[in-house]
Amino acid sequence: MLSTWKSSSNTANAAKKIIVARKEDPQPGSYPLSDPVPAVKTVATEDDIKWRCLASGSTETMTFYMTLDDGTMAFVQMAYSSLGLSPNVGLTCRFYQPDGQKHGKTFNQSAGALKLSNNNLDASCEPMSIQFDTATRRFTVRFTLSSAISMHVTFTPCVDFFKIGDGKSLFGKSERDGFVQACFLPKATLSGTVTVAGVARPATGSGLFHHAIQMKPQNASKWNFVNFQNATDALMLYEFEVPAKNMSDVNIVSQGCFVHKGRLIAVTTSNRAVHVQRLKDEASGYEYPSQLFISWNGTRLDDGADVKIELSMLLGNKLDTIDVLAELPYLLRKFIQTFITAPFLFSWFEKGVKAKVSISGEEDMHIDGDAFVESTFLCKE
């Protein structure tokens, strides 16, 4: 997943159901896990959460995902980019309703329109604002597309914000090869109001937040992102691949976590999202997944017991196919084309999927939930 480029498009494909026959899931050992990285969980501080707005060659995002109790999937994102000739701010809001309707828009502003608080934790840039309460660590997000579509939602943390190690994942041997720095809030309780098509309703459900800073050069070729939620549990996967031609010390970098009954149980770095079956997108030429198998592997935070989680699902409820470059201002688009040839993002929202959780010394358990999935391709190898 390249949350850095989250956007909506008037030309994006309409949500549609695609039916494929399920294949057998891959057996352990038949697919590579992510490269070994110590799964050292660290509580993310305000310094990790605040805006940096770095001056040269970076993209920074705050993204808020919402799985609403009425079956709606939504996200909003504020993105600051210094990749082009002048800094740019992208603002995206997107609603996917259970009946297949979707609403949303991406706005592009100059960086001068972005207003930050003295501590860089609050941000506003029309038509979006983000407020962070340092006492409760709650985020409140507002976005107004029009009088007919708006949101005012508060994210109340169920668990700590966290990062893995210092939060940085390298694209190569050193930071000069590019990196992503990220911190996460994998589960939050939502409250507030969402207005769609002029109808206001309570915004209750589960949320996920992440803050990411990506430094050039852009050496990742693929991203996978999974946000699985139910009322008390959550699973997250944040994974990218580096092409073999880069001669990197790493090929697959993956960060994940498991929340159960409102507690952060495990943070994992030995994971894998396997595209079991694929379909070809004629517009982009990419083969996107139609069946996905995810494996998380780690240890329980409180006692070190082995934790293994498997999630298998057919990807039939496709939300969007997004030509990322088409969403960007012209000068930024031309600049990015020099090092990212053809970025496309595919997304799905699958309801009622089941994850198997195995903890050493305990009986296996199964948890049901709804999964938002993104698969992003940045360049043709």
PDB file of C-alpha atoms in Angstrom, residues 93-316:
ATOM      1  CA  CYS A  93     -12.121  12.062   1.433  1.00  0.00           C
ATOM      2  CA  ARG A  94     -13.848   8.899   0.268  1.00  0.00           C
ATOM      3  CA  PHE A  95     -17.050   7.086   1.321  1.00  0.00           C
ATOM      4  CA  TYR A  96     -17.964   3.595   0.092  1.00  0.00           C
ATOM      5  CA  GLN A  97     -21.556   2.754   0.997  1.00  0.00           C
ATOM      6  CA  PRO A  98     -22.992  -0.776   1.418  1.00  0.00           C
ATOM      7  CA  ASP A  99     -25.262  -0.327  -1.623  1.00  0.00           C
ATOM      8  CA  GLY A 100     -22.228   0.224  -3.875  1.00  0.00           C
ATOM      9  CA  GLN A 101     -22.470   4.006  -4.105  1.00  0.00           C
ATOM     10  CA  LYS A 102     -19.309   5.984  -3.487  1.00  0.00           C
ATOM     11  CA  HIS A 103     -18.667   9.646  -2.863  1.00  0.00           C
ATOM     12  CA  GLY A 104     -15.455  11.574  -2.587  1.00  0.00           C
ATOM     13  CA  LYS A 105     -12.947  13.966  -3.997  1.00  0.00           C
ATOM     14  CA  THR A 106      -9.276  14.906  -3.902  1.00  0.00           C
ATOM     15  CA  PHE A 107      -8.230  18.545  -3.509  1.00  0.00           C
ATOM     16  CA  ASN A 108      -4.753  19.878  -4.268  1.00  0.00           C
ATOM     17  CA  GLN A 109      -3.509  23.020  -2.527  1.00  0.00           C
ATOM     18  CA  SER A 110      -0.226  24.896  -2.315  1.00  0.00           C
ATOM     19  CA  ALA A 111       1.736  24.302   0.885  1.00  0.00           C
ATOM     20  CA  GLY A 112       1.037  27.878   1.919  1.00  0.00           C
ATOM     21  CA  ALA A 113      -2.581  26.895   2.584  1.00  0.00           C
ATOM     22  CA  LEU A 114      -1.515  24.418   5.296  1.00  0.00           C
ATOM     23  CA  LYS A 115      -1.800  25.834   8.828  1.00  0.00           C
ATOM     24  CA  LEU A 116      -0.093  24.002  11.708  1.00  0.00           C
ATOM     25  CA  SER A 117      -0.395  24.528  15.452  1.00  0.00           C
ATOM     26  CA  ASN A 118       2.668  25.530  17.468  1.00  0.00           C
ATOM     27  CA  ASN A 119       3.297  21.883  18.405  1.00  0.00           C
ATOM     28  CA  ASN A 120       2.667  20.636  14.825  1.00  0.00           C
ATOM     29  CA  LEU A 121      -0.019  18.223  16.070  1.00  0.00           C
ATOM     30  CA  ASP A 122      -3.005  20.127  14.666  1.00  0.00           C
ATOM     31  CA  ALA A 123      -3.323  20.866  10.966  1.00  0.00           C
ATOM     32  CA  SER A 124      -5.854  22.575   8.749  1.00  0.00           C
ATOM     33  CA  CYS A 125      -6.015  23.047   5.003  1.00  0.00           C
ATOM     34  CA  GLU A 126      -9.378  23.680   3.395  1.00  0.00           C
ATOM     35  CA  PRO A 127     -11.549  21.629   3.316  1.00  0.00           C
ATOM     36  CA  MET A 128      -9.929  19.407   6.015  1.00  0.00           C
ATOM     37  CA  SER A 129      -8.767  19.842   9.603  1.00  0.00           C
ATOM     38  CA  ILE A 130      -7.069  17.535  12.113  1.00  0.00           C
ATOM     39  CA  GLN A 131      -7.001  18.200  15.862  1.00  0.00           C
ATOM     40  CA  PHE A 132      -5.042  16.149  18.413  1.00  0.00           C
ATOM     41  CA  ASP A 133      -5.901  16.286  22.121  1.00  0.00           C
ATOM     42  CA  THR A 134      -2.642  15.802  24.022  1.00  0.00           C
ATOM     43  CA  ALA A 135      -4.470  14.834  27.230  1.00  0.00           C
ATOM     44  CA  THR A 136      -6.681  12.085  25.783  1.00  0.00           C
ATOM     45  CA  ARG A 137      -4.613  11.370  22.623  1.00  0.00           C
ATOM     46  CA  ARG A 138      -7.809  11.617  20.600  1.00  0.00           C
ATOM     47  CA  PHE A 139      -7.885  12.802  17.010  1.00  0.00           C
ATOM     48  CA  THR A 140     -10.838  14.779  15.673  1.00  0.00           C
ATOM     49  CA  VAL A 141     -11.086  15.004  11.901  1.00  0.00           C
ATOM     50  CA  ARG A 142     -13.328  17.298   9.867  1.00  0.00           C
ATOM     51  CA  PHE A 143     -13.777  17.216   6.109  1.00  0.00           C
ATOM     52  CA  THR A 144     -16.368  19.125   4.080  1.00  0.00           C
ATOM     53  CA  LEU A 145     -16.763  18.247   0.417  1.00  0.00           C
ATOM     54  CA  SER A 146     -20.012  20.175   0.042  1.00  0.00           C
ATOM     55  CA  SER A 147     -23.201  20.909   1.941  1.00  0.00           C
ATOM     56  CA  ALA A 148     -24.270  17.366   1.012  1.00  0.00           C
ATOM     57  CA  ILE A 149     -21.116  15.466   2.036  1.00  0.00           C
ATOM     58  CA  SER A 150     -19.129  16.085   5.211  1.00  0.00           C
ATOM     59  CA  MET A 151     -17.749  14.391   8.296  1.00  0.00           C
ATOM     60  CA  HIS A 152     -16.828  15.288  11.858  1.00  0.00           C
ATOM     61  CA  VAL A 153     -15.374  12.196  13.539  1.00  0.00           C
ATOM     62  CA  THR A 154     -13.335  11.609  16.697  1.00  0.00           C
ATOM     63  CA  PHE A 155     -10.879   8.715  17.007  1.00  0.00           C
ATOM     64  CA  THR A 156     -10.568   7.570  20.642  1.00  0.00           C
ATOM     65  CA  PRO A 157      -7.621   5.157  21.053  1.00  0.00           C
ATOM     66  CA  CYS A 158      -8.350   1.623  22.289  1.00  0.00           C
ATOM     67  CA  VAL A 159      -4.597   0.844  22.482  1.00  0.00           C
ATOM     68  CA  ASP A 160      -1.338   2.792  22.379  1.00  0.00           C
ATOM     69  CA  PHE A 161       0.016   4.398  19.252  1.00  0.00           C
ATOM     70  CA  PHE A 162       3.093   2.367  18.352  1.00  0.00           C
ATOM     71  CA  LYS A 163       6.077   2.127  16.047  1.00  0.00           C
ATOM     72  CA  ILE A 164       8.510  -0.710  15.384  1.00  0.00           C
ATOM     73  CA  GLY A 165      12.039   0.121  16.474  1.00  0.00           C
ATOM     74  CA  ASP A 166      12.746   3.712  15.486  1.00  0.00           C
ATOM     75  CA  GLY A 167       9.883   3.549  12.997  1.00  0.00           C
ATOM     76  CA  LYS A 168      12.091   3.506   9.898  1.00  0.00           C
ATOM     77  CA  SER A 169      12.035   0.826   7.189  1.00  0.00           C
ATOM     78  CA  LEU A 170      14.782   1.133   4.580  1.00  0.00           C
ATOM     79  CA  PHE A 171      14.392   0.601   0.837  1.00  0.00           C
ATOM     80  CA  GLY A 172      18.026  -0.502   0.597  1.00  0.00           C
ATOM     81  CA  LYS A 173      21.288  -0.637   2.497  1.00  0.00           C
ATOM     82  CA  SER A 174      21.020   2.824   4.067  1.00  0.00           C
ATOM     83  CA  GLU A 175      18.733   5.849   4.332  1.00  0.00           C
ATOM     84  CA  ARG A 176      20.313   7.189   1.130  1.00  0.00           C
ATOM     85  CA  ASP A 177      18.415   4.423  -0.699  1.00  0.00           C
ATOM     86  CA  GLY A 178      15.116   5.812   0.590  1.00  0.00           C
ATOM     87  CA  PHE A 179      12.961   4.825   3.544  1.00  0.00           C
ATOM     88  CA  VAL A 180       9.517   4.953   5.098  1.00  0.00           C
ATOM     89  CA  GLN A 181       9.010   6.090   8.676  1.00  0.00           C
ATOM     90  CA  ALA A 182       5.670   5.096  10.179  1.00  0.00           C
ATOM     91  CA  CYS A 183       3.657   4.943  13.376  1.00  0.00           C
ATOM     92  CA  PHE A 184       0.215   3.442  13.874  1.00  0.00           C
ATOM     93  CA  LEU A 185      -2.944   3.483  15.949  1.00  0.00           C
ATOM     94  CA  PRO A 186      -4.406   0.104  14.930  1.00  0.00           C
ATOM     95  CA  LYS A 187      -7.720   0.409  16.752  1.00  0.00           C
ATOM     96  CA  ALA A 188      -9.855   3.340  17.812  1.00  0.00           C
ATOM     97  CA  THR A 189     -13.498   3.867  18.718  1.00  0.00           C
ATOM     98  CA  LEU A 190     -15.312   6.286  16.429  1.00  0.00           C
ATOM     99  CA  SER A 191     -17.856   8.916  17.383  1.00  0.00           C
ATOM    100  CA  GLY A 192     -19.288  11.907  15.600  1.00  0.00           C
ATOM    101  CA  THR A 193     -21.366  12.525  12.497  1.00  0.00           C
ATOM    102  CA  VAL A 194     -21.094  11.673   8.820  1.00  0.00           C
ATOM    103  CA  THR A 195     -23.294  13.374   6.233  1.00  0.00           C
ATOM    104  CA  VAL A 196     -23.651  11.700   2.837  1.00  0.00           C
ATOM    105  CA  ALA A 197     -26.063  12.915   0.148  1.00  0.00           C
ATOM    106  CA  GLY A 198     -27.423  15.418   2.652  1.00  0.00           C
ATOM    107  CA  VAL A 199     -28.361  12.756   5.212  1.00  0.00           C
ATOM    108  CA  ALA A 200     -26.594  13.002   8.596  1.00  0.00           C
ATOM    109  CA  ARG A 201     -26.065   9.892  10.698  1.00  0.00           C
ATOM    110  CA  PRO A 202     -23.935   8.855  13.674  1.00  0.00           C
ATOM    111  CA  ALA A 203     -20.371   7.856  12.812  1.00  0.00           C
ATOM    112  CA  THR A 204     -19.901   4.875  15.114  1.00  0.00           C
ATOM    113  CA  GLY A 205     -17.535   1.998  14.489  1.00  0.00           C
ATOM    114  CA  SER A 206     -13.817   1.208  14.429  1.00  0.00           C
ATOM    115  CA  GLY A 207     -10.931   3.303  13.178  1.00  0.00           C
ATOM    116  CA  LEU A 208      -7.280   2.926  12.225  1.00  0.00           C
ATOM    117  CA  PHE A 209      -4.747   5.750  11.862  1.00  0.00           C
ATOM    118  CA  HIS A 210      -1.245   5.874  10.512  1.00  0.00           C
ATOM    119  CA  HIS A 211       1.319   8.593  10.004  1.00  0.00           C
ATOM    120  CA  ALA A 212       3.946   7.945   7.341  1.00  0.00           C
ATOM    121  CA  ILE A 213       6.939   9.830   5.966  1.00  0.00           C
ATOM    122  CA  GLN A 214       8.495   8.551   2.773  1.00  0.00           C
ATOM    123  CA  MET A 215      11.876   9.792   1.555  1.00  0.00           C
ATOM    124  CA  LYS A 216      13.126   9.507  -2.008  1.00  0.00           C
ATOM    125  CA  PRO A 217      14.490   7.730  -3.916  1.00  0.00           C
ATOM    126  CA  GLN A 218      11.310   5.684  -4.403  1.00  0.00           C
ATOM    127  CA  ASN A 219      12.622   2.134  -4.545  1.00  0.00           C
ATOM    128  CA  ALA A 220       9.549   0.104  -3.576  1.00  0.00           C
ATOM    129  CA  SER A 221       7.726  -1.688  -6.383  1.00  0.00           C
ATOM    130  CA  LYS A 222       4.615  -3.063  -4.625  1.00  0.00           C
ATOM    131  CA  TRP A 223       2.646  -2.354  -1.446  1.00  0.00           C
ATOM    132  CA  ASN A 224       0.022  -4.408   0.393  1.00  0.00           C
ATOM    133  CA  PHE A 225      -2.171  -3.003   3.145  1.00  0.00           C
ATOM    134  CA  VAL A 226      -4.835  -4.808   5.193  1.00  0.00           C
ATOM    135  CA  ASN A 227      -7.106  -3.232   7.820  1.00  0.00           C
ATOM    136  CA  PHE A 228      -9.282  -5.920   9.493  1.00  0.00           C
ATOM    137  CA  GLN A 229     -11.745  -4.751  12.154  1.00  0.00           C
ATOM    138  CA  ASN A 230     -14.580  -5.916  14.361  1.00  0.00           C
ATOM    139  CA  ALA A 231     -15.978  -4.401  17.556  1.00  0.00           C
ATOM    140  CA  THR A 232     -13.101  -5.568  19.792  1.00  0.00           C
ATOM    141  CA  ASP A 233     -10.374  -6.980  17.520  1.00  0.00           C
ATOM    142  CA  ALA A 234      -8.110  -5.721  14.745  1.00  0.00           C
ATOM    143  CA  LEU A 235      -5.413  -6.950  12.377  1.00  0.00           C
ATOM    144  CA  MET A 236      -3.146  -4.689  10.346  1.00  0.00           C
ATOM    145  CA  LEU A 237      -0.583  -5.419   7.634  1.00  0.00           C
ATOM    146  CA  TYR A 238       1.703  -2.781   6.096  1.00  0.00           C
ATOM    147  CA  GLU A 239       4.079  -4.344   3.577  1.00  0.00           C
ATOM    148  CA  PHE A 240       6.262  -3.332   0.655  1.00  0.00           C
ATOM    149  CA  GLU A 241       8.581  -5.089  -1.794  1.00  0.00           C
ATOM    150  CA  VAL A 242      11.862  -3.833  -3.247  1.00  0.00           C
ATOM    151  CA  PRO A 243      12.782  -5.051  -6.763  1.00  0.00           C
ATOM    152  CA  ALA A 244      15.649  -7.537  -6.980  1.00  0.00           C
ATOM    153  CA  LYS A 245      17.410  -5.246  -9.473  1.00  0.00           C
ATOM    154  CA  ASN A 246      18.059  -2.764  -6.637  1.00  0.00           C
ATOM    155  CA  MET A 247      20.588  -5.176  -5.080  1.00  0.00           C
ATOM    156  CA  SER A 248      19.117  -4.306  -1.692  1.00  0.00           C
ATOM    157  CA  ASP A 249      19.790  -6.062   1.605  1.00  0.00           C
ATOM    158  CA  VAL A 250      15.998  -6.348   1.935  1.00  0.00           C
ATOM    159  CA  ASN A 251      13.344  -7.561  -0.501  1.00  0.00           C
ATOM    160  CA  ILE A 252      10.156  -7.610   1.589  1.00  0.00           C
ATOM    161  CA  VAL A 253       9.493  -5.352   4.579  1.00  0.00           C
ATOM    162  CA  SER A 254       6.333  -6.026   6.559  1.00  0.00           C
ATOM    163  CA  GLN A 255       4.858  -4.606   9.747  1.00  0.00           C
ATOM    164  CA  GLY A 256       1.733  -5.959  11.392  1.00  0.00           C
ATOM    165  CA  CYS A 257      -0.156  -6.209  14.641  1.00  0.00           C
ATOM    166  CA  PHE A 258      -2.988  -8.043  16.381  1.00  0.00           C
ATOM    167  CA  VAL A 259      -5.478  -6.423  18.762  1.00  0.00           C
ATOM    168  CA  HIS A 260      -7.798  -8.724  20.739  1.00  0.00           C
ATOM    169  CA  LYS A 261     -10.516  -7.643  23.148  1.00  0.00           C
ATOM    170  CA  GLY A 262      -9.177  -4.104  23.148  1.00  0.00           C
ATOM    171  CA  ARG A 263      -5.558  -5.057  23.921  1.00  0.00           C
ATOM    172  CA  LEU A 264      -2.495  -4.990  21.666  1.00  0.00           C
ATOM    173  CA  ILE A 265      -1.463  -8.656  21.767  1.00  0.00           C
ATOM    174  CA  ALA A 266       1.360  -8.854  19.222  1.00  0.00           C
ATOM    175  CA  VAL A 267       3.449  -6.715  16.890  1.00  0.00           C
ATOM    176  CA  THR A 268       4.852  -8.730  13.987  1.00  0.00           C
ATOM    177  CA  THR A 269       7.539  -8.257  11.336  1.00  0.00           C
ATOM    178  CA  SER A 270       7.637 -11.813   9.920  1.00  0.00           C
ATOM    179  CA  ASN A 271       4.600 -11.652   7.656  1.00  0.00           C
ATOM    180  CA  ARG A 272       3.509 -12.124   4.073  1.00  0.00           C
ATOM    181  CA  ALA A 273       0.618 -11.210   1.806  1.00  0.00           C
ATOM    182  CA  VAL A 274       0.427 -13.818  -0.976  1.00  0.00           C
ATOM    183  CA  HIS A 275      -1.496 -13.081  -4.179  1.00  0.00           C
ATOM    184  CA  VAL A 276      -2.920 -16.599  -4.608  1.00  0.00           C
ATOM    185  CA  GLN A 277      -4.883 -15.730  -7.750  1.00  0.00           C
ATOM    186  CA  ARG A 278      -4.662 -12.702 -10.024  1.00  0.00           C
ATOM    187  CA  LEU A 279      -6.701 -10.900 -12.653  1.00  0.00           C
ATOM    188  CA  LYS A 280      -5.302  -8.565 -15.282  1.00  0.00           C
ATOM    189  CA  ASP A 281      -6.338  -4.938 -15.301  1.00  0.00           C
ATOM    190  CA  GLU A 282      -6.475  -3.953 -18.945  1.00  0.00           C
ATOM    191  CA  ALA A 283      -6.028  -0.231 -18.303  1.00  0.00           C
ATOM    192  CA  SER A 284      -2.766  -0.550 -16.374  1.00  0.00           C
ATOM    193  CA  GLY A 285      -1.480  -3.954 -17.456  1.00  0.00           C
ATOM    194  CA  TYR A 286      -0.966  -4.976 -13.816  1.00  0.00           C
ATOM    195  CA  GLU A 287      -2.178  -8.298 -12.428  1.00  0.00           C
ATOM    196  CA  TYR A 288      -3.995  -7.507  -9.198  1.00  0.00           C
ATOM    197  CA  PRO A 289      -4.988 -10.145  -6.605  1.00  0.00           C
ATOM    198  CA  SER A 290      -8.388 -11.828  -6.711  1.00  0.00           C
ATOM    199  CA  GLN A 291      -7.543 -14.158  -3.804  1.00  0.00           C
ATOM    200  CA  LEU A 292      -5.310 -13.110  -0.926  1.00  0.00           C
ATOM    201  CA  PHE A 293      -3.627 -15.113   1.831  1.00  0.00           C
ATOM    202  CA  ILE A 294      -1.933 -13.286   4.716  1.00  0.00           C
ATOM    203  CA  SER A 295       0.294 -14.786   7.387  1.00  0.00           C
ATOM    204  CA  TRP A 296       1.383 -12.906  10.528  1.00  0.00           C
ATOM    205  CA  ASN A 297       4.075 -14.450  12.752  1.00  0.00           C
ATOM    206  CA  GLY A 298       5.419 -13.090  16.023  1.00  0.00           C
ATOM    207  CA  THR A 299       5.295 -13.369  19.796  1.00  0.00           C
ATOM    208  CA  ARG A 300       2.819 -12.195  22.403  1.00  0.00           C
ATOM    209  CA  LEU A 301       3.958  -8.960  24.005  1.00  0.00           C
ATOM    210  CA  ASP A 302       3.281  -9.911  27.620  1.00  0.00           C
ATOM    211  CA  ASP A 303       4.835 -13.403  27.797  1.00  0.00           C
ATOM    212  CA  GLY A 304       6.659 -14.156  24.524  1.00  0.00           C
ATOM    213  CA  ALA A 305       4.334 -16.988  23.451  1.00  0.00           C
ATOM    214  CA  ASP A 306       4.433 -17.723  19.713  1.00  0.00           C
ATOM    215  CA  VAL A 307       1.588 -16.153  17.738  1.00  0.00           C
ATOM    216  CA  LYS A 308       0.572 -17.162  14.216  1.00  0.00           C
ATOM    217  CA  ILE A 309      -2.382 -15.681  12.372  1.00  0.00           C
ATOM    218  CA  GLU A 310      -3.753 -16.617   8.954  1.00  0.00           C
ATOM    219  CA  LEU A 311      -6.365 -14.793   6.921  1.00  0.00           C
ATOM    220  CA  SER A 312      -7.604 -16.036   3.557  1.00  0.00           C
ATOM    221  CA  MET A 313     -10.157 -14.267   1.407  1.00  0.00           C
ATOM    222  CA  LEU A 314     -11.482 -13.896  -2.086  1.00  0.00           C
ATOM    223  CA  LEU A 315     -11.346 -10.288  -3.242  1.00  0.00           C
ATOM    224  CA  GLY A 316     -14.703  -9.896  -4.919  1.00  0.00           C
TER     225      GLY A 316
END
